[in-house]
Short mmCIF file of C-alpha atoms in Angstrom, two decimals:
data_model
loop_
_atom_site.label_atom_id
_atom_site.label_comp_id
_atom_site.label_asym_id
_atom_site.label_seq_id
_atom_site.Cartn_x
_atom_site.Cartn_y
_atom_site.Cartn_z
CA UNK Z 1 -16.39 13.47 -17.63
CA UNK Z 2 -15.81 10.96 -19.93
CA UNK Z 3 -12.12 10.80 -21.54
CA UNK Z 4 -10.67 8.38 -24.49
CA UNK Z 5 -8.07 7.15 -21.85
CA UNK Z 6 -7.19 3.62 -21.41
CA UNK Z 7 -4.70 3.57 -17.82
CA UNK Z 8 -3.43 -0.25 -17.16
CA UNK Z 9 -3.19 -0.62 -13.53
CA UNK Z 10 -1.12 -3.59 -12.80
CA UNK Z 11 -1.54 -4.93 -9.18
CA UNK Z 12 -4.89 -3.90 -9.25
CA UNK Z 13 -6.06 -6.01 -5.88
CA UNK Z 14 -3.27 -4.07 -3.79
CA UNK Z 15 -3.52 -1.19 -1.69
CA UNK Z 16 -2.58 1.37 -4.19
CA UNK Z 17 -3.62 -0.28 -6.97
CA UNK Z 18 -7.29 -0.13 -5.97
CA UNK Z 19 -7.34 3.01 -5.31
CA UNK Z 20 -5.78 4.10 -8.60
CA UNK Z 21 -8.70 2.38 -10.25
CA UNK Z 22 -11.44 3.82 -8.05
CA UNK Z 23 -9.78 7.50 -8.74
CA UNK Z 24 -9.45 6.98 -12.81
CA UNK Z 25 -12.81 5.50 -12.79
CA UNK Z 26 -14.18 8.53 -11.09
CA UNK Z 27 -12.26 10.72 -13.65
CA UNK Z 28 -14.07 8.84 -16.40
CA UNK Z 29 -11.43 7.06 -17.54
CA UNK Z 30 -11.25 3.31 -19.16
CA UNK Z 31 -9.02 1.06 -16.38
CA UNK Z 32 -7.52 -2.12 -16.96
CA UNK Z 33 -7.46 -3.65 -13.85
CA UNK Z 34 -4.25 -6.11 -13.96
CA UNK Z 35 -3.93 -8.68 -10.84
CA UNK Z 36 -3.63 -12.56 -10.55
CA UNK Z 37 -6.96 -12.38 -7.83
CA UNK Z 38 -10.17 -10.02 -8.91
CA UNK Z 39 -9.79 -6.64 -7.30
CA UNK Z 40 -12.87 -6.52 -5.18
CA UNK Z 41 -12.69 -3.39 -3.91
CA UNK Z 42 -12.80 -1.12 -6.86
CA UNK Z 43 -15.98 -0.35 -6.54
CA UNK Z 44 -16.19 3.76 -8.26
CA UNK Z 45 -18.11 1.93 -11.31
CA UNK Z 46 -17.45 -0.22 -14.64
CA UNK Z 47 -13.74 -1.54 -15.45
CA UNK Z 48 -11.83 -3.99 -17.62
CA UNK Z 49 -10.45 -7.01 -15.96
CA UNK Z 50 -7.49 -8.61 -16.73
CA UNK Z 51 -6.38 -11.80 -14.75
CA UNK Z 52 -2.08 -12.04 -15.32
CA UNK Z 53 0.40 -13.07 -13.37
CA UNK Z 54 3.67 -11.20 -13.61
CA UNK Z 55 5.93 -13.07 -13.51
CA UNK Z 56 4.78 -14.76 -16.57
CA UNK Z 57 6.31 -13.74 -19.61
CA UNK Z 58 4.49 -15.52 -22.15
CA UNK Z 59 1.45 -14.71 -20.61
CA UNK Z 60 2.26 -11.34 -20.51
CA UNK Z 61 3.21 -11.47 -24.47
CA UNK Z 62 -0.09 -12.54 -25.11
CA UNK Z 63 -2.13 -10.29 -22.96
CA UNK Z 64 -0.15 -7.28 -24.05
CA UNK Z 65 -0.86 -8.00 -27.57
CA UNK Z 66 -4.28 -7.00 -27.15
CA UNK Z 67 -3.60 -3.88 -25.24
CA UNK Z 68 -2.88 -1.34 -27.96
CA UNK Z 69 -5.49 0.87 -26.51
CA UNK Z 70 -3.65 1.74 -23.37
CA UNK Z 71 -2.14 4.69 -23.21
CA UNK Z 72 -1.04 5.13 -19.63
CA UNK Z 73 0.34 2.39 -16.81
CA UNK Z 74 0.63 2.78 -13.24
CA UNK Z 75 2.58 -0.39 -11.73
CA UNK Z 76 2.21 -0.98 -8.14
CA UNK Z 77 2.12 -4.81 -8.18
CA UNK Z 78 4.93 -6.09 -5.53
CA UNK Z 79 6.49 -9.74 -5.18
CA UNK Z 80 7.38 -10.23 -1.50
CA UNK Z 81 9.05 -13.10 0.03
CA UNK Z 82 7.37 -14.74 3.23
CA UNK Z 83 8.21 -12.71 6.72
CA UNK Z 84 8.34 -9.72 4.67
CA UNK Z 85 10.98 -7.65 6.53
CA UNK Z 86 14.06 -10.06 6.13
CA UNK Z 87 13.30 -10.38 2.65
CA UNK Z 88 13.31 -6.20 1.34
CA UNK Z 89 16.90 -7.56 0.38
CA UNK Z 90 17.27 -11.06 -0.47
CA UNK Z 91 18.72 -10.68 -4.13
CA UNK Z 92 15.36 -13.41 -5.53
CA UNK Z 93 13.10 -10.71 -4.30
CA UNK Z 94 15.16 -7.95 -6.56
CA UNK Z 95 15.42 -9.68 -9.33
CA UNK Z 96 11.72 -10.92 -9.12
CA UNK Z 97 10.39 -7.55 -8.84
CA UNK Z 98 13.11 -6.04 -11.62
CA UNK Z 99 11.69 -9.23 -13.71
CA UNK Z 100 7.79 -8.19 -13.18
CA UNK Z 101 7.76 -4.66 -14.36
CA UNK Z 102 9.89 -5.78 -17.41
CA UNK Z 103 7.44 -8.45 -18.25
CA UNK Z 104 5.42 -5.75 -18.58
CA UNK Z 105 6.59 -2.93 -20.22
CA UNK Z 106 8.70 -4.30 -22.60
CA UNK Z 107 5.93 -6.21 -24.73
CA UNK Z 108 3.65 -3.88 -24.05
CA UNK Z 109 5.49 -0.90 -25.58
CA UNK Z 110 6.09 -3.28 -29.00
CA UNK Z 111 1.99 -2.43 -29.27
CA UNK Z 112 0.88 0.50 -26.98
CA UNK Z 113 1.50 4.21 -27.67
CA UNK Z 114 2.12 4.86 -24.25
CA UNK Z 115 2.20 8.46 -22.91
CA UNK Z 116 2.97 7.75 -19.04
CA UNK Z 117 3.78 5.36 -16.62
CA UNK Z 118 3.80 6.16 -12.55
CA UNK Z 119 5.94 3.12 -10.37
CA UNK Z 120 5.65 3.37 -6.54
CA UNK Z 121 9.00 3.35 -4.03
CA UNK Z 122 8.75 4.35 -0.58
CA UNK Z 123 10.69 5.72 2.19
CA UNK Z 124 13.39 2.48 2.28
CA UNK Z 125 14.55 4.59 -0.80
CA UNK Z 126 16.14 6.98 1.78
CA UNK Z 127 17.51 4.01 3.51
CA UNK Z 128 14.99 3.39 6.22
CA UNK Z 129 16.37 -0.33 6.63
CA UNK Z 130 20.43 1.27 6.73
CA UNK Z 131 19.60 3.48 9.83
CA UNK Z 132 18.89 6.64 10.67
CA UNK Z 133 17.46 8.74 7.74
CA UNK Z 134 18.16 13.04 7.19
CA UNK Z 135 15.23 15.24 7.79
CA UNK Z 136 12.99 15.66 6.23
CA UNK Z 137 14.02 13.44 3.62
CA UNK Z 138 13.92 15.64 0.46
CA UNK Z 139 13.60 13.80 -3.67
CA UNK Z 140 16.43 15.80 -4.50
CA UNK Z 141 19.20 13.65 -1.91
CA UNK Z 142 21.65 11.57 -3.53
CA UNK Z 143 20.78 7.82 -3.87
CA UNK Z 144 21.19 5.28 -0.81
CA UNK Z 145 23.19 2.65 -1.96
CA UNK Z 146 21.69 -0.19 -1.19
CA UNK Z 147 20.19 -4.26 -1.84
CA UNK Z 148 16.88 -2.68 -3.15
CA UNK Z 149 14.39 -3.56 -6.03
CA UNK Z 150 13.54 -0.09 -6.29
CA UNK Z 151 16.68 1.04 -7.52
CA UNK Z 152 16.57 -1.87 -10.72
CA UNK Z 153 12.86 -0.39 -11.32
CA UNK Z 154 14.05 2.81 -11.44
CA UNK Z 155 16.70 2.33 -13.55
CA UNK Z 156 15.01 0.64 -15.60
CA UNK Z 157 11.70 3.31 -16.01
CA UNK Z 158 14.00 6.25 -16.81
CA UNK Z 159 15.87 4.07 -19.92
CA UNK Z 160 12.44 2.50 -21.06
CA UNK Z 161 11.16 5.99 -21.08
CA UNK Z 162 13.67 7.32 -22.79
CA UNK Z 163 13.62 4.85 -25.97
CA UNK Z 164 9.60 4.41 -26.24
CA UNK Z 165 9.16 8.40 -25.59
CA UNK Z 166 6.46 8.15 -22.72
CA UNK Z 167 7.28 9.94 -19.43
CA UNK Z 168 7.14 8.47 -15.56
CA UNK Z 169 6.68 9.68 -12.11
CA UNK Z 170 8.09 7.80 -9.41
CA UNK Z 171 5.95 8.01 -6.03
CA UNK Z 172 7.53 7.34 -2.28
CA UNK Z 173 4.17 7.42 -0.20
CA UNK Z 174 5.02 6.90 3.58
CA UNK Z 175 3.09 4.13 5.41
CA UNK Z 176 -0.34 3.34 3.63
CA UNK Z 177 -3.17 3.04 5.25
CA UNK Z 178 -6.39 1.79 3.37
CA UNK Z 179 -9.03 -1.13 3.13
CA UNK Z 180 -7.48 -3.96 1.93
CA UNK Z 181 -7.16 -7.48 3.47
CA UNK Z 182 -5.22 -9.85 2.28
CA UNK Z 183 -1.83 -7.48 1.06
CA UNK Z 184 2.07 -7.48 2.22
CA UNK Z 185 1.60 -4.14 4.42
CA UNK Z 186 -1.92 -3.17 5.29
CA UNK Z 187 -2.17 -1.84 9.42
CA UNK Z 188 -6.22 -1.50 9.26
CA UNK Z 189 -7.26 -5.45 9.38
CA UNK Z 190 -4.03 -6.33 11.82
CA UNK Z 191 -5.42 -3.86 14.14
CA UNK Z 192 -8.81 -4.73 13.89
CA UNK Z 193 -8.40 -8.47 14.25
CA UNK Z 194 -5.89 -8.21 17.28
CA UNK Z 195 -8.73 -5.94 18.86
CA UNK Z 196 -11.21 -8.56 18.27
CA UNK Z 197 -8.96 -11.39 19.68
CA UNK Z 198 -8.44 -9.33 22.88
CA UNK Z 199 -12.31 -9.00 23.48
CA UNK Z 200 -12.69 -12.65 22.81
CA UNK Z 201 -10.13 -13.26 25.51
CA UNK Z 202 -11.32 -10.86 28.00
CA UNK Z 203 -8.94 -8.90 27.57
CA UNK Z 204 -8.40 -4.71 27.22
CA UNK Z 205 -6.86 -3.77 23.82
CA UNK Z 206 -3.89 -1.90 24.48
CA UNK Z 207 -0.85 -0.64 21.96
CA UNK Z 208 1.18 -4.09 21.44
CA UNK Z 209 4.66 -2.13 20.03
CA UNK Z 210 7.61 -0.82 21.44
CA UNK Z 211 8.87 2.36 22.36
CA UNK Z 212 6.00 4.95 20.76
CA UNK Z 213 7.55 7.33 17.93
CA UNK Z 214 6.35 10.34 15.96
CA UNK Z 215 5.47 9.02 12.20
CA UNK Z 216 3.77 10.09 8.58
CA UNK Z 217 1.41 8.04 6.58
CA UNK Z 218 -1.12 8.65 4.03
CA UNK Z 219 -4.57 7.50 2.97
CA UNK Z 220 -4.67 5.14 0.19
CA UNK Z 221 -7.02 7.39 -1.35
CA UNK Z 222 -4.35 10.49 -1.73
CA UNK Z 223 -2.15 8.19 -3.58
CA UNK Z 224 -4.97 7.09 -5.86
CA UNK Z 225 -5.95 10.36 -6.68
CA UNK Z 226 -2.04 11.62 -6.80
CA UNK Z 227 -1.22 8.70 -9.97
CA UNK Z 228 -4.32 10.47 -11.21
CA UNK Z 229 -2.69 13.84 -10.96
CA UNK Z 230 0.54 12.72 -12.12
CA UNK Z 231 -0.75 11.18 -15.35
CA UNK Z 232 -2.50 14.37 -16.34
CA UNK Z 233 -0.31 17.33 -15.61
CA UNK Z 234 2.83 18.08 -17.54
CA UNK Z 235 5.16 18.74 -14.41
CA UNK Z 236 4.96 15.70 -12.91
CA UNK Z 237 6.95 14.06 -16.02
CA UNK Z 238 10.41 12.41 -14.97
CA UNK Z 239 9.88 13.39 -11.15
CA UNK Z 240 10.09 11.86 -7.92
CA UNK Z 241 7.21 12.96 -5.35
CA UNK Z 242 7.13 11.90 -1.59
CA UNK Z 243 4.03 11.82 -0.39
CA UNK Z 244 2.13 11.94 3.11
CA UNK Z 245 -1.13 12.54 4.72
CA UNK Z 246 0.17 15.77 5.51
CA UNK Z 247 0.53 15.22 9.53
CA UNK Z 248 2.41 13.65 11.96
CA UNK Z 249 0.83 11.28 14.76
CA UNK Z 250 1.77 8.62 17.33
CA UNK Z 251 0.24 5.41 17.90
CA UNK Z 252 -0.33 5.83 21.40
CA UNK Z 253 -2.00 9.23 21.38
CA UNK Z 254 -4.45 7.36 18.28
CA UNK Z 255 -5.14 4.42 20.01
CA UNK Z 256 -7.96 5.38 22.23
CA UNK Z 257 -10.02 6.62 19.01
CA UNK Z 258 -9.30 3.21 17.48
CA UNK Z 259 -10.32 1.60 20.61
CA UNK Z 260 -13.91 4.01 20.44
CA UNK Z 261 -14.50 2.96 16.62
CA UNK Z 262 -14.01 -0.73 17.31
CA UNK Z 263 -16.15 -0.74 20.25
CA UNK Z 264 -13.68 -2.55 22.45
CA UNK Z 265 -12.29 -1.65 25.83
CA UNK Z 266 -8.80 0.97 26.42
CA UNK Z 267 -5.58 -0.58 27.85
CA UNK Z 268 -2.13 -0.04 28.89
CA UNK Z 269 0.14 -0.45 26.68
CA UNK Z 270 1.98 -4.52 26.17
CA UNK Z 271 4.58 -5.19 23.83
CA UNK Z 272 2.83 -7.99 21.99
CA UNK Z 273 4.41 -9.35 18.50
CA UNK Z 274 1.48 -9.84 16.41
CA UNK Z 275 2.80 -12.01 13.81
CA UNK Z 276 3.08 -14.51 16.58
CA UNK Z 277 0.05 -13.76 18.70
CA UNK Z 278 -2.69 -13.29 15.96
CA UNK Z 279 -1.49 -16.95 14.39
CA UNK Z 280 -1.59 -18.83 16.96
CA UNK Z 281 -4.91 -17.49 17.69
CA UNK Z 282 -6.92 -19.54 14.44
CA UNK Z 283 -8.52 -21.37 16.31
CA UNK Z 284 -10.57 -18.58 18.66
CA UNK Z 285 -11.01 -16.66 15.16
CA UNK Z 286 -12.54 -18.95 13.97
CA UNK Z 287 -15.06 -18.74 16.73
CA UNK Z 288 -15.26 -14.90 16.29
CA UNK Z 289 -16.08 -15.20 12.96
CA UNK Z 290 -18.99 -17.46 13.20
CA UNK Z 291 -20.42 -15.85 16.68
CA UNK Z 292 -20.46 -12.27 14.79
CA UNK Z 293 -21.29 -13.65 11.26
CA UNK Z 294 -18.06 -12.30 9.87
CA UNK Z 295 -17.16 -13.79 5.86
CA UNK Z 296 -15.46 -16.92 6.46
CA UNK Z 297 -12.16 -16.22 5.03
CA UNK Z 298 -9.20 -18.03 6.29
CA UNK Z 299 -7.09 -16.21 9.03
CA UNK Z 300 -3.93 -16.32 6.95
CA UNK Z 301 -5.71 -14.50 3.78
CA UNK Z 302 -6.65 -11.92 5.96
CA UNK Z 303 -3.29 -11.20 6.95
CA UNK Z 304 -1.03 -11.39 3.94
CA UNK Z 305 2.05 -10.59 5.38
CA UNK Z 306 0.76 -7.55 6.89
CA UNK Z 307 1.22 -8.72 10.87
CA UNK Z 308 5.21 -8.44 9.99
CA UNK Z 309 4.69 -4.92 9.00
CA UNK Z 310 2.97 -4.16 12.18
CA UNK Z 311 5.38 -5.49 14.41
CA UNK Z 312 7.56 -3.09 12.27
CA UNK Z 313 6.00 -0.34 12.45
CA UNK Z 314 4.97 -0.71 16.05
CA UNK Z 315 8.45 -1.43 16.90
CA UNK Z 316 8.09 -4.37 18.98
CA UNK Z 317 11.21 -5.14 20.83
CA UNK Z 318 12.67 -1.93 20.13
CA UNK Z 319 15.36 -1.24 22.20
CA UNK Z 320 15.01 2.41 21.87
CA UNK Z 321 12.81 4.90 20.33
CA UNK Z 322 12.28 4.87 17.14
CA UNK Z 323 14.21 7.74 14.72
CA UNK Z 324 11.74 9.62 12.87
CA UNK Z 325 11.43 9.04 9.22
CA UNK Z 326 9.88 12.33 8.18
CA UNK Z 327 9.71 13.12 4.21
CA UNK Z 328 8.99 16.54 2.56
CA UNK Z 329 6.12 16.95 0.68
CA UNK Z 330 7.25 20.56 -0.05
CA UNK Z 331 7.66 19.60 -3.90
CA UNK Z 332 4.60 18.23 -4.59
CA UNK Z 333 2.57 20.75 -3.10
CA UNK Z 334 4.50 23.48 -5.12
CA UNK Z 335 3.89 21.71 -8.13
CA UNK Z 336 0.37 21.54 -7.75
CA UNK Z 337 -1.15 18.49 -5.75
CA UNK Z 338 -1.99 19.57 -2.27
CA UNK Z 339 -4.86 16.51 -1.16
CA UNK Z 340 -4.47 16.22 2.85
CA UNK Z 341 -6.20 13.83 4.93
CA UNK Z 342 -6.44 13.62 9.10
CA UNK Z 343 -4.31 10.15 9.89
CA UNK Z 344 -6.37 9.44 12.82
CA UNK Z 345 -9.37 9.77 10.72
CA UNK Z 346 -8.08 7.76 8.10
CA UNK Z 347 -7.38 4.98 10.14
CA UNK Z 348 -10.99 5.06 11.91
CA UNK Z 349 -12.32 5.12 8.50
CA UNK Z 350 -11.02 1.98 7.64
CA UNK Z 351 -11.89 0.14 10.43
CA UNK Z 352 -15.19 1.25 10.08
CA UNK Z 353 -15.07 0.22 6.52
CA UNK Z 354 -13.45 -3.44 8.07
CA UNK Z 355 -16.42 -3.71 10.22
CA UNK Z 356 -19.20 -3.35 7.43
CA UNK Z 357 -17.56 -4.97 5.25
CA UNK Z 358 -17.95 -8.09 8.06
CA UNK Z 359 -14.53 -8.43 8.30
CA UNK Z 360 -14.14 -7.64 11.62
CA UNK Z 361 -16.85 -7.37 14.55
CA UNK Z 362 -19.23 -4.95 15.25
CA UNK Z 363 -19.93 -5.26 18.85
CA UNK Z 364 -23.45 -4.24 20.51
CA UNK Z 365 -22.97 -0.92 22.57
CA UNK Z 366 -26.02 -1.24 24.66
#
């Protein structure tokens, strides 16, 4: 169904950003697709792309000026500092971010007749980083006080909103889990390249974290097709929406089915930090690239800063288990989106979407 829509997706490349694309594309929607690198992987059909870098303003002045046709935005573009983690708040990452979204918006609203805009948080707005979080973590809570870019975006949304008359939704999607390479905080490729290492080196592919938890996350797709939701139904103006797969799972119970869908052999569990390991392992990549004909892209693109996160969210060198981070998705669900996905599926998906994309091997079961 075709719709006289225009949506502006800015960080079109990312994680969420592609899938915003592929779901408004499906809808029949005209997308912008806003990054600094071409967003490969949108891939539902025809879209609009715009090459700008954020944290340009004059550039952003002159691209907005020809943007009068868009009448919805969804902003999930990020600015992260190298090491990720250490970074969530160093005051230059803030401010960066805070900068980027006004960059934005505020020539863009001197031209467009905007009618909504979704931004993306996360579960750090419960205060993730500060220690132990209540559960389930509920949108109604009061605001953690903390060093946080979320809180400047937010801030800023709800008084841009209120003096250009569009509305918002805020999204706080637990851990993502989708197809890109490449991104801050994508599990998928760290996985499947740390399996691949481990076969080259003989060696069984067992969980590298910590102390096993319980955790959410959600498929990229859900949050694609939730900004969808949110910029065509009424309720979702000026709310906040957690979001999850709508499951719980732990790593070590999920590994062997990871282990099955890459093809490589089941082991024991050893801690391993993989922003250290998969590094210093170029060189051997290199050679698993060219033996299985993978696309020669450097190891260090692959990873973004994504082997951080999964020492994170492995919790390697935890000293004790990890406390659950559950959100409620109660809220959502009564207001009308109720998209569920299986996690382990998900992340078998993607793998398998890794692998034939030649990313990562597929290895001869014979």
């Amino acid at each position: 169904m075709k719709t006289n829509q225009t949506v502006l997706i800015a960080g079109a490349s990312g994680l969420v950003g592609t899938a915003a694309a592929n779901s408004f594309i499906k809808a029949g929607w005209h997308v912008i697709a806003c990054s600094r690198r071409f967003p490969e992987l949108i891939d539902a059909g025809p879209f609009q792309y715009l090459a700008l870098d954020l944290q340009d303003d004059e550039a952003c002045k002159a691209a907005t000026a020809k943007l009068n046709d868009v009448t919805h935005v969804v902003y999930t573009a990020v600015f992260e500092l190298p090491g990720l983690v250490q970074g969530w708040s160093d005051p230059v990452q803030i401010e960066t971010n805070g900068r980027m979204i006004r960059n934005l918006l505020d020539p863009l609203t001197d031209h467009a007749q905007l009618s909504h805009v979704t931004i993306l948080q996360g579960t750090k707005a419960y205060g993730i980083t500060q220690g132990p979080i209540r559960i389930p973590a509920r949108e109604s809570q009061p605001r953690v006080d903390h060093p946080n870019f979320y809180w400047v975006q937010e801030d800023y949304i709800k008084e841009k909103s209120a003096s250009s008359g569009f509305d918002f939704t805020i999204f706080r999607p637990q851990l993502i889990v989708g197809p890109n390479h490449g991104v801050v905080m994508n599990l998928p490729p760290v996985i499947g390249i740390y399996a691949a290492l481990r076969r080259a080196e003989g060696l069984a592919f067992g969980f590298p974290g910590g102390l096993d938890g319980v955790w959410e996350a959600v498929d990229t797709r859900l949050v694609g097709d939730a900004c969808l939701w949110a910029a065509t139904q009424d309720q979702a103006g000026g709310q906040t929406y957690n979001l999850t797969n709508g499951e719980v799972f732990s790593w070590l119970d999920m590994w062997p089915a990871m282990a099955d869908t890459l093809g490589v052999p089941m082991g024991d569990p050893e801690p391993t930090p993989l922003s250290v390991y998969i590094p210093e392992r170029e060189a051997l990549w290199r050679q698993v690239v060219a033996k299985y004909n993978l696309q020669k892209i450097p190891l260090a693109q692959l990873l973004g800063e994504s082997h951080f996160y999964a020492d994170l969210c492995f919790a390697y060198g935890a000293k004790r288990t990890p406390s659950p981070t559950f959100v409620s998705t109660v809220k959502i669900r009564q207001a009308g989106f109720n998209a569920a996905y299986d996690t382990q599926a998900s992340f078998c998906f993607w793998l398998h979407d890794l692998q034939h994309r030649r990313i990562i091997p597929i290895y001869d079961r014979g």
